Amino acid sequence: MKMEIFDNRTISIFLNETELSSRGYRHDDHEASLALINHWIDEALLFAESTHDFPAIDMPCRTEVAFVPSQGMYITITLTDHPEEKDEIAPASLLDNSTAFFAFRDFEDITRFAAKIRMELRKNGKLYVFQNDYLLLLQESEFSLTANYEDACSIASEYGEKITDYTAEVVDTYGKVIFEKHAIYEISRLFPCD
């Protein structure tokens, strides 16, 4: 586990995929994975307290966790001045039901998806290239009805794979944007399928 301590306020932790595996981290066991992450956070705080006079005892902190495939897990622990912030911690590695990423191996799969989706649903989506895949981000807020969002996700899952390991923040940082908005429409317009 690689750890850096900044200005007695922030700890940055990185575990590569090999170390995650050797420490028992599994993507398919969410509950056990959260317990492991909490253990690593406690381990880092204890180490920082004992070696760097890090004032973590009884101090509220904000924790951010991001998993980047082919790299590993990044954990950031930041001490906060306001006790109420302690309850606002949200794991960054989880997407809620109103946001979905779909990975497509081949661009042809995206063009077939865009051709199949109804015309009124096409003016949505953001498309990236990330980790050798095309990633389509669908957000419920872009659709007029929840049912339309669910239809688009259902069709996308026929041609691509729904991904739950990424966050928009990680993909925005490390991915390359192809279409910032209206991705489905632009793909169907530029690459029509019969």
PDB file of C-alpha atoms in Angstrom, residues 60-165:
ATOM      1  CA  PRO A  60     -14.203  14.048  11.456  1.00  0.00           C
ATOM      2  CA  CYS A  61     -12.935  13.125   8.036  1.00  0.00           C
ATOM      3  CA  ARG A  62     -14.184  12.823   4.474  1.00  0.00           C
ATOM      4  CA  THR A  63     -13.203   9.714   2.506  1.00  0.00           C
ATOM      5  CA  GLU A  64     -13.221   9.307  -1.279  1.00  0.00           C
ATOM      6  CA  VAL A  65     -12.647   5.966  -2.991  1.00  0.00           C
ATOM      7  CA  ALA A  66     -12.141   5.409  -6.712  1.00  0.00           C
ATOM      8  CA  PHE A  67     -11.279   2.192  -8.550  1.00  0.00           C
ATOM      9  CA  VAL A  68      -9.535   2.583 -11.916  1.00  0.00           C
ATOM     10  CA  PRO A  69      -9.354  -0.678 -13.894  1.00  0.00           C
ATOM     11  CA  SER A  70      -5.833  -1.759 -14.923  1.00  0.00           C
ATOM     12  CA  GLN A  71      -4.428   0.585 -12.273  1.00  0.00           C
ATOM     13  CA  GLY A  72      -5.921   0.021  -8.858  1.00  0.00           C
ATOM     14  CA  MET A  73      -7.728   1.790  -6.037  1.00  0.00           C
ATOM     15  CA  TYR A  74      -7.204   5.373  -4.923  1.00  0.00           C
ATOM     16  CA  ILE A  75      -8.361   6.372  -1.426  1.00  0.00           C
ATOM     17  CA  THR A  76      -8.203   9.945  -0.136  1.00  0.00           C
ATOM     18  CA  ILE A  77      -8.837  10.774   3.519  1.00  0.00           C
ATOM     19  CA  THR A  78      -9.230  14.453   4.400  1.00  0.00           C
ATOM     20  CA  LEU A  79      -9.727  15.804   7.916  1.00  0.00           C
ATOM     21  CA  THR A  80     -12.597  18.274   8.119  1.00  0.00           C
ATOM     22  CA  ASP A  81     -13.263  21.147  10.488  1.00  0.00           C
ATOM     23  CA  HIS A  82     -16.992  20.566  10.689  1.00  0.00           C
ATOM     24  CA  PRO A  83     -18.352  17.513  12.557  1.00  0.00           C
ATOM     25  CA  GLU A  84     -21.480  17.465  10.401  1.00  0.00           C
ATOM     26  CA  GLU A  85     -19.348  16.658   7.332  1.00  0.00           C
ATOM     27  CA  LYS A  86     -18.576  13.257   8.854  1.00  0.00           C
ATOM     28  CA  ASP A  87     -22.060  12.037   7.953  1.00  0.00           C
ATOM     29  CA  GLU A  88     -21.845  13.229   4.360  1.00  0.00           C
ATOM     30  CA  ILE A  89     -19.360  10.594   3.226  1.00  0.00           C
ATOM     31  CA  ALA A  90     -20.399   8.838   0.032  1.00  0.00           C
ATOM     32  CA  PRO A  91     -18.330   6.103  -1.637  1.00  0.00           C
ATOM     33  CA  ALA A  92     -17.145   7.502  -4.961  1.00  0.00           C
ATOM     34  CA  SER A  93     -16.928   4.039  -6.504  1.00  0.00           C
ATOM     35  CA  LEU A  94     -20.691   3.582  -6.595  1.00  0.00           C
ATOM     36  CA  LEU A  95     -23.149   4.926  -9.139  1.00  0.00           C
ATOM     37  CA  ASP A  96     -26.732   5.534  -8.166  1.00  0.00           C
ATOM     38  CA  ASN A  97     -29.642   4.287 -10.264  1.00  0.00           C
ATOM     39  CA  SER A  98     -30.017   7.631 -12.055  1.00  0.00           C
ATOM     40  CA  THR A  99     -26.612   7.296 -13.773  1.00  0.00           C
ATOM     41  CA  ALA A 100     -25.285   4.421 -15.863  1.00  0.00           C
ATOM     42  CA  PHE A 101     -22.126   3.659 -17.842  1.00  0.00           C
ATOM     43  CA  PHE A 102     -22.126   1.159 -20.693  1.00  0.00           C
ATOM     44  CA  ALA A 103     -18.885  -0.180 -22.197  1.00  0.00           C
ATOM     45  CA  PHE A 104     -18.732  -1.114 -25.873  1.00  0.00           C
ATOM     46  CA  ARG A 105     -15.711  -3.013 -27.203  1.00  0.00           C
ATOM     47  CA  ASP A 106     -16.323  -2.083 -30.850  1.00  0.00           C
ATOM     48  CA  PHE A 107     -17.609   1.168 -32.277  1.00  0.00           C
ATOM     49  CA  GLU A 108     -19.882  -0.887 -34.542  1.00  0.00           C
ATOM     50  CA  ASP A 109     -21.798  -2.030 -31.439  1.00  0.00           C
ATOM     51  CA  ILE A 110     -22.510   1.596 -30.542  1.00  0.00           C
ATOM     52  CA  THR A 111     -23.729   2.392 -34.054  1.00  0.00           C
ATOM     53  CA  ARG A 112     -26.114  -0.586 -33.924  1.00  0.00           C
ATOM     54  CA  PHE A 113     -27.363   0.547 -30.496  1.00  0.00           C
ATOM     55  CA  ALA A 114     -27.885   4.121 -31.749  1.00  0.00           C
ATOM     56  CA  ALA A 115     -29.825   2.839 -34.782  1.00  0.00           C
ATOM     57  CA  LYS A 116     -32.135   0.697 -32.649  1.00  0.00           C
ATOM     58  CA  ILE A 117     -33.073   3.315 -30.046  1.00  0.00           C
ATOM     59  CA  ARG A 118     -36.203   5.381 -30.700  1.00  0.00           C
ATOM     60  CA  MET A 119     -35.670   8.790 -32.304  1.00  0.00           C
ATOM     61  CA  GLU A 120     -37.069  10.730 -29.329  1.00  0.00           C
ATOM     62  CA  LEU A 121     -34.465   9.128 -27.037  1.00  0.00           C
ATOM     63  CA  ARG A 122     -31.442   9.894 -29.195  1.00  0.00           C
ATOM     64  CA  LYS A 123     -30.656  13.417 -27.989  1.00  0.00           C
ATOM     65  CA  ASN A 124     -28.965  12.116 -24.871  1.00  0.00           C
ATOM     66  CA  GLY A 125     -25.707  10.589 -23.706  1.00  0.00           C
ATOM     67  CA  LYS A 126     -22.025  11.419 -23.438  1.00  0.00           C
ATOM     68  CA  LEU A 127     -19.409   9.229 -25.117  1.00  0.00           C
ATOM     69  CA  TYR A 128     -15.810   8.634 -23.986  1.00  0.00           C
ATOM     70  CA  VAL A 129     -12.862   6.460 -24.876  1.00  0.00           C
ATOM     71  CA  PHE A 130     -11.526   4.959 -21.641  1.00  0.00           C
ATOM     72  CA  GLN A 131      -9.406   1.874 -20.925  1.00  0.00           C
ATOM     73  CA  ASN A 132      -9.649   0.686 -24.583  1.00  0.00           C
ATOM     74  CA  ASP A 133     -13.464   0.773 -24.485  1.00  0.00           C
ATOM     75  CA  TYR A 134     -16.071   3.203 -25.697  1.00  0.00           C
ATOM     76  CA  LEU A 135     -18.021   4.330 -22.639  1.00  0.00           C
ATOM     77  CA  LEU A 136     -21.506   5.752 -22.942  1.00  0.00           C
ATOM     78  CA  LEU A 137     -22.810   7.732 -19.965  1.00  0.00           C
ATOM     79  CA  LEU A 138     -26.591   7.894 -19.614  1.00  0.00           C
ATOM     80  CA  GLN A 139     -28.202  10.103 -16.985  1.00  0.00           C
ATOM     81  CA  GLU A 140     -31.859   9.951 -16.018  1.00  0.00           C
ATOM     82  CA  SER A 141     -31.988  13.749 -15.717  1.00  0.00           C
ATOM     83  CA  GLU A 142     -31.467  14.049 -19.501  1.00  0.00           C
ATOM     84  CA  PHE A 143     -34.637  12.088 -20.272  1.00  0.00           C
ATOM     85  CA  SER A 144     -38.153  13.492 -20.051  1.00  0.00           C
ATOM     86  CA  LEU A 145     -39.458  10.314 -18.385  1.00  0.00           C
ATOM     87  CA  THR A 146     -37.868   7.710 -16.120  1.00  0.00           C
ATOM     88  CA  ALA A 147     -39.362   5.038 -18.382  1.00  0.00           C
ATOM     89  CA  ASN A 148     -37.456   6.489 -21.348  1.00  0.00           C
ATOM     90  CA  TYR A 149     -34.207   6.367 -19.393  1.00  0.00           C
ATOM     91  CA  GLU A 150     -34.895   2.756 -18.423  1.00  0.00           C
ATOM     92  CA  ASP A 151     -35.673   1.872 -22.070  1.00  0.00           C
ATOM     93  CA  ALA A 152     -32.398   3.427 -23.236  1.00  0.00           C
ATOM     94  CA  CYS A 153     -30.454   1.521 -20.562  1.00  0.00           C
ATOM     95  CA  SER A 154     -32.183  -1.714 -21.493  1.00  0.00           C
ATOM     96  CA  ILE A 155     -31.285  -1.341 -25.171  1.00  0.00           C
ATOM     97  CA  ALA A 156     -27.718  -0.270 -24.324  1.00  0.00           C
ATOM     98  CA  SER A 157     -27.268  -3.447 -22.265  1.00  0.00           C
ATOM     99  CA  GLU A 158     -28.097  -5.531 -25.359  1.00  0.00           C
ATOM    100  CA  TYR A 159     -25.080  -4.134 -27.227  1.00  0.00           C
ATOM    101  CA  GLY A 160     -22.725  -3.173 -24.393  1.00  0.00           C
ATOM    102  CA  GLU A 161     -21.949  -4.086 -20.813  1.00  0.00           C
ATOM    103  CA  LYS A 162     -23.205  -2.061 -17.872  1.00  0.00           C
ATOM    104  CA  ILE A 163     -20.235  -0.931 -15.776  1.00  0.00           C
ATOM    105  CA  THR A 164     -20.466  -0.157 -12.061  1.00  0.00           C
ATOM    106  CA  ASP A 165     -16.763   0.300 -11.223  1.00  0.00           C
TER     107      ASP A 165
END
